[in-house]
Amino acid sequence: MDTIIEPFRIKSVEPIRMTSRAERERLIREAHYNLFNLHADDVIIDLLTDSGTSAMSAAQWAGLMQGDESYAGSPSYFRFEEAVKELMPFEHVVPTHQGRAAERILMGIVAGPEAKIPSNTHFDTTRANIESTGAEAVDLVIEEGLDPDADHPFKGNMDLDRLGAFLDTHGEHVPLVMLTVTNNTGGGQPVSMANIRGAKALCEEHDVPLFLDACRFAENAYFIKQREEGFGDSSVKEIVREMFSHVDGMTMSAKKDALVNIGGWLALDDDDWAREARNQLILTEGFPTYGGLAGRDLEAIAVGLREIVDEDYLEYRMASTRYLGNALTNLGVPIVTPVGGHAVYIDAKRFLSHLPPLEYPAQALAVALYTTGGIRGVEIGSVMFGRQPDGSEEPADQELLRLAIPRRVYTQSHVDYVIECFEELVDRADEIPGYEITEEPPQLRHFTAHFRPLDPSAVHRETTPPAHEHEA
Ligand code: F0G
């Protein structure tokens, strides 16, 4: 059969509240044109993130009932630890409330004013946690990874020549090297096993540990199985185990490929770093057998980790992301290709080519998509990355609008609705106005910044509903 179906049935549902276009126009204005400020029940299809938005399985909900809430030594912790070590056999597993807590604890131990930490591309929270210690976060993704059109099976790969040169020059200031799998900021693009091995070899030469930012490890492993020679006959679980066998530690947001709504961990082999991490954990997260989590959360992670390496699930997951990407391509919407694992990334620099980067084309597109269909995506461009540590502003490498697909949540007809909204946007892309920032915090500004359309009448023009919708 060619039709790849959702490999699950739906047992429990959540209603979606419908809104009119006029209503959305008001709501987005009141949200200062920042989609993070919207109430989620004013959103029809929420593609803001695939993080913490997964639908849990019946087995995970059943697992919650087994949660043991003992302050210390909870059996839930040991079930969680066993499930993690089944895939990622590190010596120490330190639970945290989510990925960024693991990053903060790790960077608090290893980074600092002199340190430089390379990665393929750091995610925004990782970068912020590095920079907040005074250290420098350095992105060394391969050239193809910055070109939305480049056709490469592993566009998330680290540029090993540049990493080698970087370690030759700065090695003594590099406490660790990171690799983000998949490379979220670069389009959800995978990293090959050869690249992980190559990075490890360079790190070994310089006696520097290698860590994975492993949020979407199962999607990355599935890409390796499909695209990398020699892995076609391996199981995803074997590939996952091999990925982690080459590295010295990991940070994890369980909100992605552990199929839960909250959670994370730091896992590593180094005893001294682990001791310091647990001391930090007790200060800010909680006792080492629960971190920032309830026992029941640890149970849900343990079950989720067994479900995520299911290959029927992963086949459906990749097929559904590709389905949206291919449909947008057929409409002429420029996207990052090949399509990544968890999201489709629209190249707003090209789609709204009349807007310069510092008029935030991807933010402009995000607002237009919301007013058109109540769909919420997220800007990954100059709003997210344009502000420099010294307060100045530089255009980001790319201006992307990410449509992230929550796991096991939306069906094909939801996605068909998204595609139909784009049919309309294609026709009036050149009318969409640029934006300026009117208020922003010093760090991670995209979450709370306020915006103003540079041509407010254009917002109104481009969002004016057809007459029949007014009457509705
Ligand atoms: N690393 C990567 C690659 C991520 O994508 C995220 C989160 C984190 C670290 C931080 O994890 O949210 O649990 O603290 N990404 C979400 C996203 C927020 O929408 O892509 P967290």
Coordinates of C-alpha atoms and ligand atoms in Angstrom, one line a residue:
M1 CA 0.0 0.0 0.0
D2 CA 1.3 3.5 -0.8
T3 CA -0.9 5.3 1.8
I4 CA 1.1 5.6 5.0
I5 CA -1.6 5.9 7.7
E6 CA -1.3 7.2 11.3
P7 CA -0.3 4.1 13.1
F8 CA -2.6 4.8 16.0
R9 CA -6.3 5.2 16.7
I10 CA -7.7 8.2 18.7
K11 CA -9.2 7.4 22.1
S12 CA -9.4 10.9 23.6
V13 CA -10.0 14.2 21.8
E14 CA -9.7 17.9 22.4
P15 CA -12.0 20.4 20.7
I16 CA -10.6 23.1 18.5
R17 CA -12.2 26.5 18.8
M18 CA -12.9 28.2 15.5
T19 CA -12.2 31.9 15.0
S20 CA -13.1 34.3 12.2
R21 CA -10.5 36.3 10.3
A22 CA -11.7 39.6 11.8
E23 CA -11.4 38.2 15.3
R24 CA -7.8 37.0 14.6
E25 CA -6.9 40.4 13.2
R26 CA -7.9 42.0 16.5
L27 CA -6.3 39.2 18.6
I28 CA -2.9 39.5 16.9
R29 CA -2.9 43.3 17.2
E30 CA -3.7 42.9 21.0
A31 CA -0.8 40.4 21.1
H32 CA 1.6 43.1 19.8
Y33 CA 2.0 40.9 16.7
N34 CA 4.0 38.4 18.7
L35 CA 2.5 34.9 18.3
F36 CA 3.9 33.9 21.7
N37 CA 1.4 36.3 23.3
L38 CA -1.7 34.7 21.8
H39 CA -4.0 32.5 23.9
A40 CA -3.6 29.0 22.6
D41 CA -7.3 28.6 22.3
D42 CA -7.3 31.4 19.8
V43 CA -5.2 29.2 17.6
I44 CA -6.8 26.7 15.2
I45 CA -3.7 24.7 14.2
D46 CA -0.8 25.2 16.5
L47 CA 2.6 24.6 14.8
L48 CA 4.5 26.8 17.1
T49 CA 6.5 23.9 18.4
D50 CA 6.8 20.1 18.5
S51 CA 8.1 20.5 22.0
G52 CA 6.0 19.3 24.9
T53 CA 3.0 19.1 22.5
S54 CA 3.0 15.3 21.8
A55 CA -0.1 13.2 22.4
M56 CA 0.8 10.6 25.0
S57 CA -0.2 7.0 24.4
A58 CA -2.6 5.0 26.5
A59 CA 0.5 3.1 27.9
Q60 CA 2.0 6.4 28.9
W61 CA -1.1 7.6 30.7
A62 CA -1.2 4.2 32.4
G63 CA 2.4 4.7 33.4
L64 CA 1.5 7.9 35.2
M65 CA -0.5 5.9 37.7
Q66 CA 2.7 4.0 38.6
G67 CA 4.5 7.3 39.4
D68 CA 6.1 7.0 42.8
E69 CA 6.5 10.4 44.4
S70 CA 9.1 9.5 47.0
Y71 CA 11.5 12.4 47.6
A72 CA 14.5 10.2 47.4
G73 CA 15.1 6.8 45.7
S74 CA 11.8 6.7 43.8
P75 CA 11.4 3.4 41.8
S76 CA 10.1 5.7 39.0
Y77 CA 13.6 7.2 38.8
F78 CA 15.1 3.7 38.4
R79 CA 12.7 2.8 35.6
F80 CA 13.5 6.1 33.9
E81 CA 17.2 5.6 34.3
E82 CA 17.0 2.0 32.9
A83 CA 15.0 3.2 29.8
V84 CA 17.5 6.0 29.1
K85 CA 20.5 3.6 29.5
E86 CA 18.8 1.1 27.2
L87 CA 19.3 3.6 24.4
M88 CA 22.1 5.9 25.7
P89 CA 24.4 3.9 27.9
F90 CA 26.0 6.7 29.9
E91 CA 27.3 6.3 33.5
H92 CA 25.3 9.1 35.0
V93 CA 21.7 10.2 34.2
V94 CA 20.6 13.5 35.8
P95 CA 16.9 14.3 35.4
T96 CA 15.9 18.0 34.8
H97 CA 12.6 19.7 34.2
Q98 CA 13.5 20.3 30.6
G99 CA 16.4 20.6 28.1
R100 CA 17.5 24.1 29.0
A101 CA 17.9 23.2 32.6
A102 CA 20.3 20.4 31.6
E103 CA 22.1 23.0 29.4
R104 CA 22.3 25.5 32.2
I105 CA 23.8 23.0 34.6
L106 CA 26.3 21.7 32.1
M107 CA 27.4 25.2 31.0
G108 CA 27.6 26.3 34.6
I109 CA 30.2 23.6 35.1
V110 CA 32.2 23.8 31.9
A111 CA 31.8 27.2 30.4
G112 CA 32.8 30.7 31.6
P113 CA 34.4 33.9 30.2
E114 CA 37.3 32.3 28.4
A115 CA 35.4 29.3 27.0
K116 CA 34.4 28.7 23.4
I117 CA 31.9 26.0 22.6
P118 CA 31.5 24.9 19.0
S119 CA 28.4 23.1 17.6
N120 CA 26.9 22.4 14.2
T121 CA 24.3 25.0 15.2
H122 CA 23.4 25.8 18.8
F123 CA 19.7 26.1 19.5
D124 CA 18.7 29.4 21.0
T125 CA 18.5 28.3 24.6
T126 CA 21.9 26.5 24.3
R127 CA 23.5 29.6 22.9
A128 CA 21.9 31.8 25.6
N129 CA 23.1 29.4 28.3
I130 CA 26.6 29.5 27.0
E131 CA 26.7 33.3 26.5
S132 CA 25.2 33.9 29.9
T133 CA 28.4 32.4 31.4
G134 CA 30.5 34.9 29.3
A135 CA 31.5 32.1 26.9
E136 CA 31.3 32.2 23.2
A137 CA 28.9 29.9 21.2
V138 CA 30.3 29.1 17.7
D139 CA 28.3 27.5 14.9
L140 CA 30.3 25.4 12.4
V141 CA 27.7 23.7 10.3
I142 CA 28.6 22.7 6.7
E143 CA 28.1 25.3 4.0
E144 CA 25.1 23.4 2.6
G145 CA 23.4 23.7 5.9
L146 CA 23.1 27.4 5.4
D147 CA 21.8 27.1 1.9
P148 CA 18.0 26.4 1.9
D149 CA 18.2 24.8 -1.6
A150 CA 21.4 22.7 -1.3
D151 CA 20.6 19.1 -1.7
H152 CA 22.6 17.1 0.8
P153 CA 21.4 14.1 2.8
F154 CA 22.9 15.4 6.1
K155 CA 22.7 19.1 6.0
G156 CA 23.0 19.2 9.8
N157 CA 26.6 17.9 9.6
M158 CA 29.4 19.8 11.4
D159 CA 32.1 21.2 9.0
L160 CA 34.9 18.9 10.2
D161 CA 37.6 21.0 8.5
R162 CA 36.5 24.1 10.3
L163 CA 36.1 22.2 13.6
G164 CA 39.7 20.8 13.2
A165 CA 41.1 24.3 12.5
F166 CA 39.1 25.7 15.4
L167 CA 40.4 23.1 17.8
D168 CA 44.0 23.7 16.5
T169 CA 43.7 27.4 17.2
H170 CA 41.4 27.5 20.3
G171 CA 41.6 23.9 21.6
E172 CA 42.7 24.9 25.1
H173 CA 39.7 27.1 25.6
V174 CA 37.2 24.5 24.3
P175 CA 35.7 22.6 27.3
L176 CA 33.5 20.5 25.0
V177 CA 32.1 20.3 21.5
M178 CA 28.4 19.9 20.9
L179 CA 26.4 18.4 18.0
T180 CA 22.7 19.1 17.7
V181 CA 20.7 16.2 16.4
T182 CA 18.7 16.9 14.4
N183 CA 19.9 20.4 13.7
N184 CA 16.8 22.3 14.7
T185 CA 17.9 25.8 13.8
G186 CA 19.2 24.7 10.5
G187 CA 15.9 23.2 9.3
G188 CA 15.6 20.0 11.3
Q189 CA 18.4 18.5 9.2
P190 CA 20.1 15.3 10.3
V191 CA 23.7 14.6 11.2
S192 CA 25.3 11.5 9.7
M193 CA 27.0 8.7 11.7
A194 CA 30.2 9.4 9.7
N195 CA 30.0 13.0 10.9
I196 CA 29.5 12.0 14.5
R197 CA 32.5 9.7 14.2
G198 CA 34.6 12.3 12.5
A199 CA 33.8 14.9 15.1
K200 CA 34.7 12.4 17.8
A201 CA 38.0 11.7 16.2
L202 CA 38.9 15.4 16.1
C203 CA 37.8 15.8 19.7
E204 CA 39.9 12.9 20.8
E205 CA 43.0 14.3 19.1
H206 CA 42.5 17.5 21.2
D207 CA 41.3 15.7 24.3
V208 CA 38.0 17.5 24.3
P209 CA 34.7 15.7 25.1
L210 CA 31.9 15.6 22.5
F211 CA 28.2 16.0 23.7
L212 CA 25.0 15.5 21.7
D213 CA 22.1 17.9 22.1
A214 CA 19.9 14.9 21.5
C215 CA 16.3 16.3 21.5
R216 CA 15.3 14.5 18.2
F217 CA 17.7 11.6 18.3
A218 CA 15.2 9.0 17.0
E219 CA 14.3 11.2 13.9
N220 CA 18.0 11.6 13.3
A221 CA 18.6 7.8 13.6
Y222 CA 15.7 7.2 11.1
F223 CA 17.3 9.5 8.6
I224 CA 20.6 7.6 9.0
K225 CA 18.8 4.3 8.4
Q226 CA 17.2 5.8 5.2
R227 CA 20.1 7.8 3.8
E228 CA 23.5 6.5 5.1
E229 CA 25.2 3.6 3.4
G230 CA 25.6 0.6 5.6
F231 CA 22.6 1.3 8.0
G232 CA 19.6 0.2 5.9
D233 CA 19.5 -3.1 7.6
S234 CA 20.2 -1.9 11.1
S235 CA 17.3 -1.2 13.5
V236 CA 16.7 2.3 14.7
K237 CA 17.5 1.2 18.2
E238 CA 20.9 -0.1 17.1
I239 CA 21.6 3.1 15.2
V240 CA 20.6 5.2 18.3
R241 CA 22.9 3.1 20.5
E242 CA 25.8 3.6 18.1
M243 CA 25.2 7.4 17.9
F244 CA 25.6 7.6 21.6
S245 CA 28.5 5.2 21.8
H246 CA 30.7 7.8 20.0
V247 CA 30.1 10.6 22.5
D248 CA 30.8 11.5 26.1
G249 CA 27.5 12.9 27.2
M250 CA 24.2 14.5 26.1
T251 CA 21.6 17.1 27.0
M252 CA 18.1 16.1 26.3
S253 CA 14.7 17.8 26.1
A254 CA 12.3 14.9 26.7
K255 CA 9.6 17.2 25.3
K256 CA 10.6 16.1 21.8
D257 CA 11.7 12.5 21.2
A258 CA 10.6 11.1 24.5
L259 CA 7.0 11.9 23.6
V260 CA 6.1 13.7 26.9
N261 CA 4.9 17.1 27.8
I262 CA 7.7 18.0 30.2
G263 CA 11.1 16.7 31.2
G264 CA 14.8 16.4 30.2
W265 CA 18.1 15.1 31.4
L266 CA 21.8 15.5 31.3
A267 CA 23.7 12.2 30.9
L268 CA 27.5 11.8 30.9
D269 CA 30.4 9.5 31.8
D270 CA 32.6 11.9 33.7
D271 CA 32.3 11.3 37.4
D272 CA 33.6 14.8 38.5
W273 CA 31.2 16.7 36.2
A274 CA 28.4 14.4 37.3
R275 CA 29.1 15.2 40.9
E276 CA 29.0 18.9 40.3
A277 CA 25.9 18.5 38.1
R278 CA 24.1 16.8 41.0
N279 CA 25.1 19.5 43.4
Q280 CA 23.8 22.1 41.1
L281 CA 20.6 20.1 40.5
I282 CA 19.9 20.0 44.2
L283 CA 20.2 23.8 44.4
T284 CA 17.9 24.6 41.5
E285 CA 15.9 21.6 40.3
G286 CA 15.6 19.0 43.1
F287 CA 17.0 15.8 44.5
P288 CA 19.0 13.7 42.0
T289 CA 16.3 11.0 41.7
Y290 CA 13.7 13.4 40.5
G291 CA 15.4 16.6 39.2
G292 CA 12.6 19.0 38.4
L293 CA 10.1 16.3 37.7
A294 CA 7.4 14.3 39.4
G295 CA 7.8 10.6 39.6
R296 CA 4.9 10.2 37.2
D297 CA 6.7 12.3 34.6
L298 CA 9.7 9.9 34.8
E299 CA 7.4 7.0 34.2
A300 CA 5.9 8.7 31.1
I301 CA 9.4 9.3 29.7
A302 CA 10.4 5.7 30.3
V303 CA 7.4 4.5 28.2
G304 CA 7.9 7.2 25.6
L305 CA 11.5 6.2 25.0
R306 CA 10.4 2.7 24.1
E307 CA 7.6 4.0 21.7
I308 CA 9.8 6.6 19.9
V309 CA 12.1 4.0 18.3
D310 CA 9.1 2.1 16.8
E311 CA 9.8 2.2 13.1
D312 CA 6.2 2.3 12.0
Y313 CA 5.8 5.4 14.0
L314 CA 9.0 7.0 12.6
E315 CA 8.0 6.1 9.0
Y316 CA 4.6 7.8 9.5
R317 CA 6.3 10.8 11.2
M318 CA 8.7 11.4 8.4
A319 CA 6.0 10.8 5.7
S320 CA 3.6 13.4 7.3
T321 CA 6.3 16.1 7.5
R322 CA 7.3 15.4 3.9
Y323 CA 3.6 15.5 2.9
L324 CA 3.3 19.2 4.0
G325 CA 6.7 20.1 2.6
N326 CA 6.0 18.6 -0.8
A327 CA 2.6 20.3 -1.0
L328 CA 4.1 23.7 -0.3
T329 CA 6.8 23.1 -2.9
N330 CA 4.1 22.3 -5.4
L331 CA 2.5 25.6 -4.6
G332 CA 5.7 27.4 -5.3
V333 CA 6.4 28.2 -1.6
P334 CA 10.2 28.2 -1.1
I335 CA 11.1 25.8 1.7
V336 CA 14.3 24.4 3.1
T337 CA 15.0 21.1 1.3
P338 CA 15.2 18.3 1.8
V339 CA 12.4 18.4 4.3
G340 CA 13.6 17.9 7.9
G341 CA 12.2 15.6 10.5
H342 CA 10.0 17.6 12.8
A343 CA 9.1 20.7 10.8
V344 CA 8.8 22.4 7.5
Y345 CA 10.8 25.6 7.3
I346 CA 9.7 28.3 4.8
D347 CA 12.3 30.5 3.4
A348 CA 10.7 33.9 4.1
K349 CA 13.7 35.7 2.6
R350 CA 12.7 34.4 -0.8
F351 CA 8.9 34.1 -0.2
L352 CA 8.7 37.8 0.9
S353 CA 11.6 39.0 -1.2
H354 CA 10.3 42.6 -1.0
L355 CA 11.2 42.7 2.8
P356 CA 14.8 43.3 4.0
P357 CA 16.0 41.0 6.9
L358 CA 15.6 43.7 9.5
E359 CA 12.0 44.1 8.6
Y360 CA 11.7 40.5 9.8
P361 CA 10.1 38.7 6.8
A362 CA 9.6 35.5 8.7
Q363 CA 7.8 37.3 11.5
A364 CA 5.7 39.1 8.9
L365 CA 4.8 35.8 7.3
A366 CA 4.0 34.3 10.7
V367 CA 1.5 37.1 11.4
A368 CA -0.1 36.7 7.9
L369 CA -0.5 33.0 8.3
Y370 CA -2.2 33.5 11.6
T371 CA -4.6 36.1 10.3
T372 CA -5.3 34.0 7.3
G373 CA -6.1 30.6 8.9
G374 CA -5.4 30.8 12.7
I375 CA -2.2 28.8 12.2
R376 CA 0.7 29.5 14.5
G377 CA 4.3 29.0 13.3
V378 CA 7.5 30.4 14.7
E379 CA 10.1 32.8 13.3
I380 CA 13.6 31.5 13.2
G381 CA 15.5 34.5 11.8
S382 CA 16.6 38.0 12.7
V383 CA 14.1 38.3 15.5
M384 CA 15.5 35.2 17.2
F385 CA 19.2 35.7 16.4
G386 CA 19.7 39.2 15.2
R387 CA 20.4 40.8 18.5
Q388 CA 24.1 40.5 19.4
P389 CA 25.6 40.1 22.9
D390 CA 26.7 43.8 22.7
G391 CA 23.2 45.0 22.0
S392 CA 23.7 45.7 18.3
E393 CA 21.6 44.2 15.6
E394 CA 22.8 42.0 12.6
P395 CA 20.7 40.1 10.1
A396 CA 20.6 36.3 10.8
D397 CA 22.0 33.9 8.3
Q398 CA 18.5 32.8 7.3
E399 CA 14.9 34.1 7.7
L400 CA 12.8 31.0 8.3
L401 CA 9.2 30.4 9.4
R402 CA 9.1 27.0 11.1
L403 CA 5.9 25.0 11.0
A404 CA 6.7 22.3 13.6
I405 CA 4.5 19.3 13.7
P406 CA 3.4 18.1 17.2
R407 CA 3.8 14.3 17.5
R408 CA 0.7 12.2 17.1
V409 CA -1.6 15.2 17.3
Y410 CA -2.9 16.4 13.9
T411 CA -4.4 14.3 11.1
Q412 CA -4.0 14.7 7.4
S413 CA -7.1 17.0 7.0
H414 CA -5.5 19.4 9.5
V415 CA -2.5 19.5 7.3
D416 CA -4.6 19.9 4.1
Y417 CA -6.2 23.0 5.8
V418 CA -2.7 24.5 6.3
I419 CA -1.9 23.9 2.7
E420 CA -5.1 25.7 1.6
C421 CA -4.1 28.7 3.6
F422 CA -0.8 28.8 1.8
E423 CA -2.6 28.8 -1.5
E424 CA -4.1 32.1 -0.5
L425 CA -0.8 33.5 0.8
V426 CA 1.0 32.7 -2.4
D427 CA -1.4 35.1 -4.2
R428 CA -0.7 38.1 -2.0
A429 CA 2.8 37.6 -0.7
D430 CA 4.0 40.9 -2.0
E431 CA 1.3 42.8 0.0
I432 CA 2.5 41.5 3.4
P433 CA 4.2 44.4 5.3
G434 CA 7.4 44.4 7.3
Y435 CA 7.7 44.9 11.0
E436 CA 9.7 46.8 13.5
I437 CA 10.4 46.0 17.2
T438 CA 9.0 48.5 19.7
E439 CA 10.0 46.7 22.9
E440 CA 12.4 43.9 23.7
P441 CA 14.2 42.2 26.6
P442 CA 18.1 41.8 26.6
Q443 CA 18.0 38.0 26.0
L444 CA 15.8 35.6 24.0
R445 CA 13.8 38.5 22.8
H446 CA 11.6 36.6 20.4
F447 CA 9.5 35.3 23.3
T448 CA 8.3 38.7 24.6
A449 CA 9.2 41.4 22.0
H450 CA 6.5 43.7 20.8
F451 CA 6.2 44.6 17.1
R452 CA 4.6 47.2 14.9
P453 CA 3.7 46.8 11.2
L454 CA 5.7 49.3 9.2
D455 CA 2.6 49.9 7.1
P456 CA -0.4 49.2 9.3
S457 CA -2.9 49.9 6.5
A458 CA -1.2 47.0 4.6
V459 CA -1.9 44.6 7.5
H460 CA -5.5 45.6 7.3
R461 CA -5.5 45.3 3.5
E462 CA -3.9 41.9 3.5
T463 CA -6.2 40.6 6.3
T464 CA -9.4 42.1 5.2
P465 CA -11.8 39.2 4.9
P466 CA -13.9 38.5 1.9
A467 CA -17.4 40.0 2.4
H468 CA -19.2 36.7 3.1
E469 CA -17.0 36.1 6.1
H470 CA -18.0 39.4 7.7
E471 CA -21.5 38.3 7.5
A472 CA -20.8 34.9 9.1
Ligands
F0G1 N1 18.0 22.0 22.0 C1 17.2 21.9 20.9 C2 17.8 21.4 19.6 C3 15.9 22.3 21.0 O1 15.1 22.2 19.9 C4 15.3 22.7 22.2 C5 14.0 23.2 22.4 C6 16.2 22.7 23.4 C7 17.5 22.3 23.2 C8 15.7 23.2 24.7 O2 14.8 22.3 25.3 O3 12.7 23.5 25.5 O4 13.1 21.4 26.8 O5 14.3 23.5 27.4 N2 13.3 23.5 21.4 C9 11.9 23.9 21.4 C10 11.5 24.2 20.0 C11 11.6 24.9 22.3 O6 10.4 24.7 19.8 O7 12.3 23.9 19.0 P1 13.7 22.7 26.3

